[in-house]
């Protein structure tokens, strides 16, 4: 069974936005966007195997980004949304590219946060394979704990509540979910060519202190999409919506209200 009914939260009224989380997290990473519910409808799914969503049953086949993209498209169907804005962070951004390739007619506009268009380099692929082995051997903490320093910039690492939130999300990803996401990211195609096919309005957001997908990486996405804008979020690392929600939310609202017919 590749079909998964994604668990999701659905808050507020207004133009619908589906927020697709990064790895190894879940839809709670968008909880600091809840204040936007006065102006937009915030839909935050947990991807398969993360948070409260069941994992895929793929048998022996490896998970692909296509499986994740289809799960999000199924959610649009279940919610009877002909179109929505899609906002994805990091792995969520990789999934957005895949949804655009599969079902561009379902997308009103795109928001790419702290993500990249390029496929994995050979070194990163090697790291992913090593990480998969560690998870399979029951050593998942060796994969997730070092990620805290990569995901969060130094100011956020001083905030124990925020660190606890991130750890709780990491702990809520089942082992099969970690392996599937690592494999899907490892195998994902390059999306550089996809950039110039994107014709809907797009916003690219990046934390100024993001060490995983730094500002020059975000600029590649913005320069590749004709109707796009780049906003750098000060004092934030890879998890910009959590680390500086005030600046992140302001950028989101300004973008969404500027789209004709979206407010
Ligand atoms: C994420 O935040 O989703 C991951 O760091 C992405 C990645 O590992 O490429």
PDB file of C-alpha atoms and ligand atoms in Angstrom:
ATOM      1  CA  UNK A   1       0.000   0.000   0.000  1.00  0.00           C
ATOM      2  CA  UNK A   2       1.688   3.182  -1.111  1.00  0.00           C
ATOM      3  CA  UNK A   3      -1.384   5.233  -0.300  1.00  0.00           C
ATOM      4  CA  UNK A   4      -1.231   7.003   3.075  1.00  0.00           C
ATOM      5  CA  UNK A   5      -3.889   9.242   4.594  1.00  0.00           C
ATOM      6  CA  UNK A   6      -1.702  11.954   6.034  1.00  0.00           C
ATOM      7  CA  UNK A   7      -2.501  13.211   9.505  1.00  0.00           C
ATOM      8  CA  UNK A   8      -2.827  16.987   9.272  1.00  0.00           C
ATOM      9  CA  UNK A   9      -3.838  20.068  11.239  1.00  0.00           C
ATOM     10  CA  UNK A  10      -6.149  22.558   9.531  1.00  0.00           C
ATOM     11  CA  UNK A  11      -6.458  26.027  11.030  1.00  0.00           C
ATOM     12  CA  UNK A  12      -7.988  29.339   9.972  1.00  0.00           C
ATOM     13  CA  UNK A  13      -9.769  30.757   6.975  1.00  0.00           C
ATOM     14  CA  UNK A  14      -8.461  32.356   3.833  1.00  0.00           C
ATOM     15  CA  UNK A  15      -6.317  31.209   0.920  1.00  0.00           C
ATOM     16  CA  UNK A  16      -5.198  27.634   1.671  1.00  0.00           C
ATOM     17  CA  UNK A  17      -1.508  26.979   2.214  1.00  0.00           C
ATOM     18  CA  UNK A  18      -0.131  23.463   2.646  1.00  0.00           C
ATOM     19  CA  UNK A  19       3.059  23.533   4.703  1.00  0.00           C
ATOM     20  CA  UNK A  20       5.399  20.597   4.004  1.00  0.00           C
ATOM     21  CA  UNK A  21       7.939  19.982   6.741  1.00  0.00           C
ATOM     22  CA  UNK A  22      11.637  19.094   6.569  1.00  0.00           C
ATOM     23  CA  UNK A  23      13.640  16.071   7.726  1.00  0.00           C
ATOM     24  CA  UNK A  24      13.561  14.585  10.356  1.00  0.00           C
ATOM     25  CA  UNK A  25      10.645  16.633  11.675  1.00  0.00           C
ATOM     26  CA  UNK A  26       6.848  16.810  11.400  1.00  0.00           C
ATOM     27  CA  UNK A  27       4.043  19.315  10.859  1.00  0.00           C
ATOM     28  CA  UNK A  28       4.519  20.777  14.336  1.00  0.00           C
ATOM     29  CA  UNK A  29       7.539  22.635  12.974  1.00  0.00           C
ATOM     30  CA  UNK A  30       5.017  25.195  11.652  1.00  0.00           C
ATOM     31  CA  UNK A  31       3.386  25.853  15.045  1.00  0.00           C
ATOM     32  CA  UNK A  32       4.882  29.350  15.212  1.00  0.00           C
ATOM     33  CA  UNK A  33       2.986  30.176  12.012  1.00  0.00           C
ATOM     34  CA  UNK A  34      -0.374  29.632  13.802  1.00  0.00           C
ATOM     35  CA  UNK A  35      -0.807  33.394  14.282  1.00  0.00           C
ATOM     36  CA  UNK A  36      -1.261  33.644  10.504  1.00  0.00           C
ATOM     37  CA  UNK A  37      -4.562  31.760  10.803  1.00  0.00           C
ATOM     38  CA  UNK A  38      -6.422  35.071  10.897  1.00  0.00           C
ATOM     39  CA  UNK A  39      -5.454  35.613   7.274  1.00  0.00           C
ATOM     40  CA  UNK A  40      -4.722  32.236   5.690  1.00  0.00           C
ATOM     41  CA  UNK A  41      -5.828  28.630   6.035  1.00  0.00           C
ATOM     42  CA  UNK A  42      -2.868  26.740   7.471  1.00  0.00           C
ATOM     43  CA  UNK A  43      -2.726  23.043   6.637  1.00  0.00           C
ATOM     44  CA  UNK A  44       0.204  21.184   8.182  1.00  0.00           C
ATOM     45  CA  UNK A  45       0.468  17.480   7.333  1.00  0.00           C
ATOM     46  CA  UNK A  46       2.887  15.035   8.913  1.00  0.00           C
ATOM     47  CA  UNK A  47       4.689  13.191   6.103  1.00  0.00           C
ATOM     48  CA  UNK A  48       4.527   9.355   6.066  1.00  0.00           C
ATOM     49  CA  UNK A  49       6.328   7.841   9.054  1.00  0.00           C
ATOM     50  CA  UNK A  50       6.628  11.213  10.833  1.00  0.00           C
ATOM     51  CA  UNK A  51       4.575  12.637  13.712  1.00  0.00           C
ATOM     52  CA  UNK A  52       1.121  11.065  13.719  1.00  0.00           C
ATOM     53  CA  UNK A  53       1.006   9.829  10.114  1.00  0.00           C
ATOM     54  CA  UNK A  54       1.343   6.126   9.342  1.00  0.00           C
ATOM     55  CA  UNK A  55       4.339   5.018   7.307  1.00  0.00           C
ATOM     56  CA  UNK A  56       4.009   3.801   3.699  1.00  0.00           C
ATOM     57  CA  UNK A  57       3.989   0.102   3.071  1.00  0.00           C
ATOM     58  CA  UNK A  58       6.253  -0.079   0.052  1.00  0.00           C
ATOM     59  CA  UNK A  59       7.292  -3.734   0.375  1.00  0.00           C
ATOM     60  CA  UNK A  60      10.841  -4.070  -0.856  1.00  0.00           C
ATOM     61  CA  UNK A  61      10.728  -0.978  -3.096  1.00  0.00           C
ATOM     62  CA  UNK A  62      12.647   2.087  -1.984  1.00  0.00           C
ATOM     63  CA  UNK A  63      10.681   5.223  -1.174  1.00  0.00           C
ATOM     64  CA  UNK A  64      10.959   8.023  -3.707  1.00  0.00           C
ATOM     65  CA  UNK A  65      10.085  11.688  -3.566  1.00  0.00           C
ATOM     66  CA  UNK A  66       7.268  10.740  -5.940  1.00  0.00           C
ATOM     67  CA  UNK A  67       5.648   8.730  -3.137  1.00  0.00           C
ATOM     68  CA  UNK A  68       5.810  11.767  -0.824  1.00  0.00           C
ATOM     69  CA  UNK A  69       4.511  14.076  -3.574  1.00  0.00           C
ATOM     70  CA  UNK A  70       1.574  11.742  -4.242  1.00  0.00           C
ATOM     71  CA  UNK A  71       0.718  11.675  -0.534  1.00  0.00           C
ATOM     72  CA  UNK A  72       0.456  15.495  -0.535  1.00  0.00           C
ATOM     73  CA  UNK A  73      -1.583  15.492  -3.775  1.00  0.00           C
ATOM     74  CA  UNK A  74      -3.925  12.916  -2.155  1.00  0.00           C
ATOM     75  CA  UNK A  75      -4.361  15.321   0.746  1.00  0.00           C
ATOM     76  CA  UNK A  76      -5.397  18.096  -1.679  1.00  0.00           C
ATOM     77  CA  UNK A  77      -7.981  15.658  -3.089  1.00  0.00           C
ATOM     78  CA  UNK A  78      -9.281  14.708   0.370  1.00  0.00           C
ATOM     79  CA  UNK A  79      -9.635  18.373   1.312  1.00  0.00           C
ATOM     80  CA  UNK A  80     -11.339  19.022  -2.054  1.00  0.00           C
ATOM     81  CA  UNK A  81      -8.859  21.753  -2.861  1.00  0.00           C
ATOM     82  CA  UNK A  82      -8.515  22.268  -6.565  1.00  0.00           C
ATOM     83  CA  UNK A  83      -5.475  24.475  -5.930  1.00  0.00           C
ATOM     84  CA  UNK A  84      -3.398  25.616  -2.975  1.00  0.00           C
ATOM     85  CA  UNK A  85      -0.220  27.476  -2.226  1.00  0.00           C
ATOM     86  CA  UNK A  86       2.511  25.028  -1.253  1.00  0.00           C
ATOM     87  CA  UNK A  87       5.200  26.003   1.235  1.00  0.00           C
ATOM     88  CA  UNK A  88       8.024  23.508   1.792  1.00  0.00           C
ATOM     89  CA  UNK A  89      11.123  23.597   3.952  1.00  0.00           C
ATOM     90  CA  UNK A  90      14.242  21.737   2.860  1.00  0.00           C
ATOM     91  CA  UNK A  91      13.041  18.163   2.142  1.00  0.00           C
ATOM     92  CA  UNK A  92       9.597  19.767   1.905  1.00  0.00           C
ATOM     93  CA  UNK A  93      11.028  21.954  -0.878  1.00  0.00           C
ATOM     94  CA  UNK A  94      12.370  18.892  -2.725  1.00  0.00           C
ATOM     95  CA  UNK A  95       8.822  17.505  -2.550  1.00  0.00           C
ATOM     96  CA  UNK A  96       7.396  20.762  -3.949  1.00  0.00           C
ATOM     97  CA  UNK A  97       9.555  20.414  -7.072  1.00  0.00           C
ATOM     98  CA  UNK A  98       8.182  16.887  -7.527  1.00  0.00           C
ATOM     99  CA  UNK A  99       4.571  18.040  -7.074  1.00  0.00           C
ATOM    100  CA  UNK A 100       5.158  20.796  -9.616  1.00  0.00           C
ATOM    101  CA  UNK A 101       6.416  18.200 -12.137  1.00  0.00           C
ATOM    102  CA  UNK A 102       3.420  15.924 -11.470  1.00  0.00           C
ATOM    103  CA  UNK A 103       0.483  18.257 -10.900  1.00  0.00           C
ATOM    104  CA  UNK A 104       1.286  21.933 -11.669  1.00  0.00           C
ATOM    105  CA  UNK A 105      -2.435  22.641 -12.124  1.00  0.00           C
ATOM    106  CA  UNK A 106      -2.935  22.091  -8.361  1.00  0.00           C
ATOM    107  CA  UNK A 107      -0.480  24.842  -7.381  1.00  0.00           C
ATOM    108  CA  UNK A 108      -1.498  28.492  -6.889  1.00  0.00           C
ATOM    109  CA  UNK A 109       1.936  29.669  -5.776  1.00  0.00           C
ATOM    110  CA  UNK A 110       5.108  28.229  -4.274  1.00  0.00           C
ATOM    111  CA  UNK A 111       7.169  29.088  -1.208  1.00  0.00           C
ATOM    112  CA  UNK A 112      10.580  27.464  -0.969  1.00  0.00           C
ATOM    113  CA  UNK A 113      12.208  27.720   2.461  1.00  0.00           C
ATOM    114  CA  UNK A 114      15.795  26.784   3.294  1.00  0.00           C
ATOM    115  CA  UNK A 115      16.063  24.297   0.465  1.00  0.00           C
ATOM    116  CA  UNK A 116      18.036  23.594  -2.699  1.00  0.00           C
ATOM    117  CA  UNK A 117      17.321  22.733  -6.334  1.00  0.00           C
ATOM    118  CA  UNK A 118      20.455  20.634  -6.881  1.00  0.00           C
ATOM    119  CA  UNK A 119      20.565  16.861  -6.355  1.00  0.00           C
ATOM    120  CA  UNK A 120      22.870  15.436  -3.682  1.00  0.00           C
ATOM    121  CA  UNK A 121      26.613  15.571  -4.349  1.00  0.00           C
ATOM    122  CA  UNK A 122      28.517  12.239  -4.198  1.00  0.00           C
ATOM    123  CA  UNK A 123      29.736  13.111  -0.668  1.00  0.00           C
ATOM    124  CA  UNK A 124      26.232  13.823   0.590  1.00  0.00           C
ATOM    125  CA  UNK A 125      24.960  10.609  -1.017  1.00  0.00           C
ATOM    126  CA  UNK A 126      27.678   8.717   0.834  1.00  0.00           C
ATOM    127  CA  UNK A 127      26.597  10.364   4.124  1.00  0.00           C
ATOM    128  CA  UNK A 128      22.988   9.402   3.470  1.00  0.00           C
ATOM    129  CA  UNK A 129      23.944   5.741   2.889  1.00  0.00           C
ATOM    130  CA  UNK A 130      25.979   5.734   6.122  1.00  0.00           C
ATOM    131  CA  UNK A 131      23.040   7.294   7.974  1.00  0.00           C
ATOM    132  CA  UNK A 132      20.663   4.619   6.640  1.00  0.00           C
ATOM    133  CA  UNK A 133      22.999   1.905   7.922  1.00  0.00           C
ATOM    134  CA  UNK A 134      23.155   3.519  11.373  1.00  0.00           C
ATOM    135  CA  UNK A 135      19.366   3.696  11.623  1.00  0.00           C
ATOM    136  CA  UNK A 136      19.017   0.072  10.507  1.00  0.00           C
ATOM    137  CA  UNK A 137      21.562  -0.933  13.166  1.00  0.00           C
ATOM    138  CA  UNK A 138      19.505   0.805  15.878  1.00  0.00           C
ATOM    139  CA  UNK A 139      21.839   3.798  16.168  1.00  0.00           C
ATOM    140  CA  UNK A 140      19.350   6.494  15.135  1.00  0.00           C
ATOM    141  CA  UNK A 141      20.566   8.993  17.747  1.00  0.00           C
ATOM    142  CA  UNK A 142      23.914   9.101  15.929  1.00  0.00           C
ATOM    143  CA  UNK A 143      22.014  10.431  12.929  1.00  0.00           C
ATOM    144  CA  UNK A 144      19.557  12.790  14.598  1.00  0.00           C
ATOM    145  CA  UNK A 145      21.543  14.315  17.502  1.00  0.00           C
ATOM    146  CA  UNK A 146      24.319  15.844  15.343  1.00  0.00           C
ATOM    147  CA  UNK A 147      21.597  17.354  13.166  1.00  0.00           C
ATOM    148  CA  UNK A 148      20.553  19.736  15.943  1.00  0.00           C
ATOM    149  CA  UNK A 149      23.681  21.817  15.363  1.00  0.00           C
ATOM    150  CA  UNK A 150      23.076  21.805  11.629  1.00  0.00           C
ATOM    151  CA  UNK A 151      19.398  22.681  11.770  1.00  0.00           C
ATOM    152  CA  UNK A 152      19.587  25.463  14.351  1.00  0.00           C
ATOM    153  CA  UNK A 153      21.799  28.553  14.333  1.00  0.00           C
ATOM    154  CA  UNK A 154      23.679  29.458  17.559  1.00  0.00           C
ATOM    155  CA  UNK A 155      21.001  31.877  18.923  1.00  0.00           C
ATOM    156  CA  UNK A 156      18.278  29.191  18.637  1.00  0.00           C
ATOM    157  CA  UNK A 157      20.506  26.560  20.253  1.00  0.00           C
ATOM    158  CA  UNK A 158      20.433  28.718  23.415  1.00  0.00           C
ATOM    159  CA  UNK A 159      16.632  28.377  23.572  1.00  0.00           C
ATOM    160  CA  UNK A 160      15.871  25.152  25.497  1.00  0.00           C
ATOM    161  CA  UNK A 161      12.157  25.144  24.563  1.00  0.00           C
ATOM    162  CA  UNK A 162      12.961  25.321  20.893  1.00  0.00           C
ATOM    163  CA  UNK A 163      15.626  22.601  21.153  1.00  0.00           C
ATOM    164  CA  UNK A 164      13.139  20.392  23.047  1.00  0.00           C
ATOM    165  CA  UNK A 165      10.519  20.945  20.339  1.00  0.00           C
ATOM    166  CA  UNK A 166      12.942  19.907  17.616  1.00  0.00           C
ATOM    167  CA  UNK A 167      14.059  16.828  19.579  1.00  0.00           C
ATOM    168  CA  UNK A 168      10.448  15.794  20.189  1.00  0.00           C
ATOM    169  CA  UNK A 169       9.762  15.908  16.455  1.00  0.00           C
ATOM    170  CA  UNK A 170      12.899  13.901  15.676  1.00  0.00           C
ATOM    171  CA  UNK A 171      11.838  11.271  18.212  1.00  0.00           C
ATOM    172  CA  UNK A 172       8.412  11.019  16.586  1.00  0.00           C
ATOM    173  CA  UNK A 173       9.788   9.774  13.240  1.00  0.00           C
ATOM    174  CA  UNK A 174       9.681   5.969  13.089  1.00  0.00           C
ATOM    175  CA  UNK A 175      12.848   4.192  11.961  1.00  0.00           C
ATOM    176  CA  UNK A 176      11.293   3.169   8.642  1.00  0.00           C
ATOM    177  CA  UNK A 177      10.360   6.813   8.144  1.00  0.00           C
ATOM    178  CA  UNK A 178      13.962   7.952   8.660  1.00  0.00           C
ATOM    179  CA  UNK A 179      15.256   5.342   6.214  1.00  0.00           C
ATOM    180  CA  UNK A 180      12.594   6.111   3.600  1.00  0.00           C
ATOM    181  CA  UNK A 181      13.237   9.860   3.704  1.00  0.00           C
ATOM    182  CA  UNK A 182      17.026   9.417   3.532  1.00  0.00           C
ATOM    183  CA  UNK A 183      16.658   7.059   0.565  1.00  0.00           C
ATOM    184  CA  UNK A 184      14.214   9.349  -1.248  1.00  0.00           C
ATOM    185  CA  UNK A 185      16.502  12.371  -0.783  1.00  0.00           C
ATOM    186  CA  UNK A 186      19.524  10.299  -1.906  1.00  0.00           C
ATOM    187  CA  UNK A 187      17.772   9.283  -5.129  1.00  0.00           C
ATOM    188  CA  UNK A 188      16.086  12.588  -5.915  1.00  0.00           C
ATOM    189  CA  UNK A 189      16.664  14.162  -9.311  1.00  0.00           C
ATOM    190  CA  UNK A 190      18.249  17.516  -9.880  1.00  0.00           C
ATOM    191  CA  UNK A 191      15.579  20.235 -10.094  1.00  0.00           C
ATOM    192  CA  UNK A 192      17.635  22.979 -11.763  1.00  0.00           C
ATOM    193  CA  UNK A 193      15.894  22.398 -15.094  1.00  0.00           C
ATOM    194  CA  UNK A 194      12.523  22.446 -13.340  1.00  0.00           C
ATOM    195  CA  UNK A 195      13.106  26.017 -12.099  1.00  0.00           C
ATOM    196  CA  UNK A 196      12.550  27.641 -15.482  1.00  0.00           C
ATOM    197  CA  UNK A 197       9.294  25.711 -15.991  1.00  0.00           C
ATOM    198  CA  UNK A 198       7.747  27.317 -12.881  1.00  0.00           C
ATOM    199  CA  UNK A 199       5.273  29.975 -13.981  1.00  0.00           C
ATOM    200  CA  UNK A 200       3.329  30.599 -10.752  1.00  0.00           C
ATOM    201  CA  UNK A 201       4.455  33.316  -8.309  1.00  0.00           C
ATOM    202  CA  UNK A 202       7.226  32.031  -6.035  1.00  0.00           C
ATOM    203  CA  UNK A 203       8.850  33.188  -2.829  1.00  0.00           C
ATOM    204  CA  UNK A 204      12.234  31.907  -1.732  1.00  0.00           C
ATOM    205  CA  UNK A 205      13.086  32.264   1.952  1.00  0.00           C
ATOM    206  CA  UNK A 206      16.379  31.507   3.678  1.00  0.00           C
ATOM    207  CA  UNK A 207      17.776  32.006   7.154  1.00  0.00           C
ATOM    208  CA  UNK A 208      20.814  34.302   6.966  1.00  0.00           C
ATOM    209  CA  UNK A 209      22.707  31.809   9.183  1.00  0.00           C
ATOM    210  CA  UNK A 210      21.518  28.648   7.412  1.00  0.00           C
ATOM    211  CA  UNK A 211      24.585  26.394   7.156  1.00  0.00           C
ATOM    212  CA  UNK A 212      22.860  23.490   5.360  1.00  0.00           C
ATOM    213  CA  UNK A 213      21.295  25.461   2.516  1.00  0.00           C
ATOM    214  CA  UNK A 214      22.935  28.893   2.782  1.00  0.00           C
ATOM    215  CA  UNK A 215      21.754  32.100   1.063  1.00  0.00           C
ATOM    216  CA  UNK A 216      23.722  31.534  -2.198  1.00  0.00           C
ATOM    217  CA  UNK A 217      21.874  28.199  -2.593  1.00  0.00           C
ATOM    218  CA  UNK A 218      18.539  29.984  -2.199  1.00  0.00           C
ATOM    219  CA  UNK A 219      19.639  32.584  -4.739  1.00  0.00           C
ATOM    220  CA  UNK A 220      20.049  29.828  -7.354  1.00  0.00           C
ATOM    221  CA  UNK A 221      16.364  28.953  -6.916  1.00  0.00           C
ATOM    222  CA  UNK A 222      15.239  32.592  -7.044  1.00  0.00           C
ATOM    223  CA  UNK A 223      17.330  33.377 -10.135  1.00  0.00           C
ATOM    224  CA  UNK A 224      15.923  30.324 -11.912  1.00  0.00           C
ATOM    225  CA  UNK A 225      12.241  31.215 -11.444  1.00  0.00           C
ATOM    226  CA  UNK A 226      11.000  34.213 -13.409  1.00  0.00           C
ATOM    227  CA  UNK A 227       8.254  35.446 -11.039  1.00  0.00           C
ATOM    228  CA  UNK A 228      10.087  35.060  -7.772  1.00  0.00           C
ATOM    229  CA  UNK A 229      11.455  37.004  -4.855  1.00  0.00           C
ATOM    230  CA  UNK A 230      14.107  36.142  -2.251  1.00  0.00           C
ATOM    231  CA  UNK A 231      13.806  37.104   1.414  1.00  0.00           C
ATOM    232  CA  UNK A 232      16.650  36.514   3.857  1.00  0.00           C
ATOM    233  CA  UNK A 233      15.513  35.991   7.456  1.00  0.00           C
ATOM    234  CA  UNK A 234      17.940  37.590   9.937  1.00  0.00           C
ATOM    235  CA  UNK A 235      19.326  35.659  12.933  1.00  0.00           C
ATOM    236  CA  UNK A 236      17.898  32.353  11.701  1.00  0.00           C
ATOM    237  CA  UNK A 237      19.462  29.088  10.593  1.00  0.00           C
ATOM    238  CA  UNK A 238      17.968  26.217   8.581  1.00  0.00           C
ATOM    239  CA  UNK A 239      14.696  26.233  10.537  1.00  0.00           C
ATOM    240  CA  UNK A 240      13.861  29.872   9.784  1.00  0.00           C
ATOM    241  CA  UNK A 241      10.084  29.563  10.509  1.00  0.00           C
ATOM    242  CA  UNK A 242      10.886  28.365  14.037  1.00  0.00           C
ATOM    243  CA  UNK A 243      13.936  30.498  14.692  1.00  0.00           C
ATOM    244  CA  UNK A 244      12.613  33.892  13.617  1.00  0.00           C
ATOM    245  CA  UNK A 245       8.842  33.472  13.177  1.00  0.00           C
ATOM    246  CA  UNK A 246       8.163  37.203  13.237  1.00  0.00           C
ATOM    247  CA  UNK A 247      10.293  37.952  10.155  1.00  0.00           C
ATOM    248  CA  UNK A 248       9.277  34.689   8.480  1.00  0.00           C
ATOM    249  CA  UNK A 249       5.545  35.334   8.959  1.00  0.00           C
ATOM    250  CA  UNK A 250       5.851  38.909   7.740  1.00  0.00           C
ATOM    251  CA  UNK A 251       7.526  37.712   4.521  1.00  0.00           C
ATOM    252  CA  UNK A 252       4.818  35.106   3.994  1.00  0.00           C
ATOM    253  CA  UNK A 253       1.929  37.528   4.490  1.00  0.00           C
ATOM    254  CA  UNK A 254       3.475  40.175   2.263  1.00  0.00           C
ATOM    255  CA  UNK A 255       3.927  37.611  -0.504  1.00  0.00           C
ATOM    256  CA  UNK A 256       0.462  36.046  -0.201  1.00  0.00           C
ATOM    257  CA  UNK A 257      -1.365  39.374  -0.013  1.00  0.00           C
ATOM    258  CA  UNK A 258       0.492  40.566  -3.081  1.00  0.00           C
ATOM    259  CA  UNK A 259      -0.878  37.748  -5.243  1.00  0.00           C
ATOM    260  CA  UNK A 260      -3.994  38.874  -7.150  1.00  0.00           C
ATOM    261  CA  UNK A 261      -7.081  36.982  -5.917  1.00  0.00           C
ATOM    262  CA  UNK A 262      -5.252  35.347  -3.002  1.00  0.00           C
ATOM    263  CA  UNK A 263      -6.491  37.544  -0.175  1.00  0.00           C
TER     264      UNK A 263
HETATM  265  C1  LIG B   1      15.853  18.890   5.841  1.00  0.00           C
HETATM  266  O1  LIG B   1      15.921  19.854   6.614  1.00  0.00           O
HETATM  267  O2  LIG B   1      14.795  18.526   5.331  1.00  0.00           O
HETATM  268  C2  LIG B   1      17.116  18.148   5.526  1.00  0.00           C
HETATM  269  O3  LIG B   1      18.187  18.736   6.174  1.00  0.00           O
HETATM  270  C3  LIG B   1      17.335  18.130   4.058  1.00  0.00           C
HETATM  271  C4  LIG B   1      18.542  17.354   3.636  1.00  0.00           C
HETATM  272  O4  LIG B   1      19.093  16.581   4.427  1.00  0.00           O
HETATM  273  O5  LIG B   1      18.921  17.487   2.459  1.00  0.00           O
END
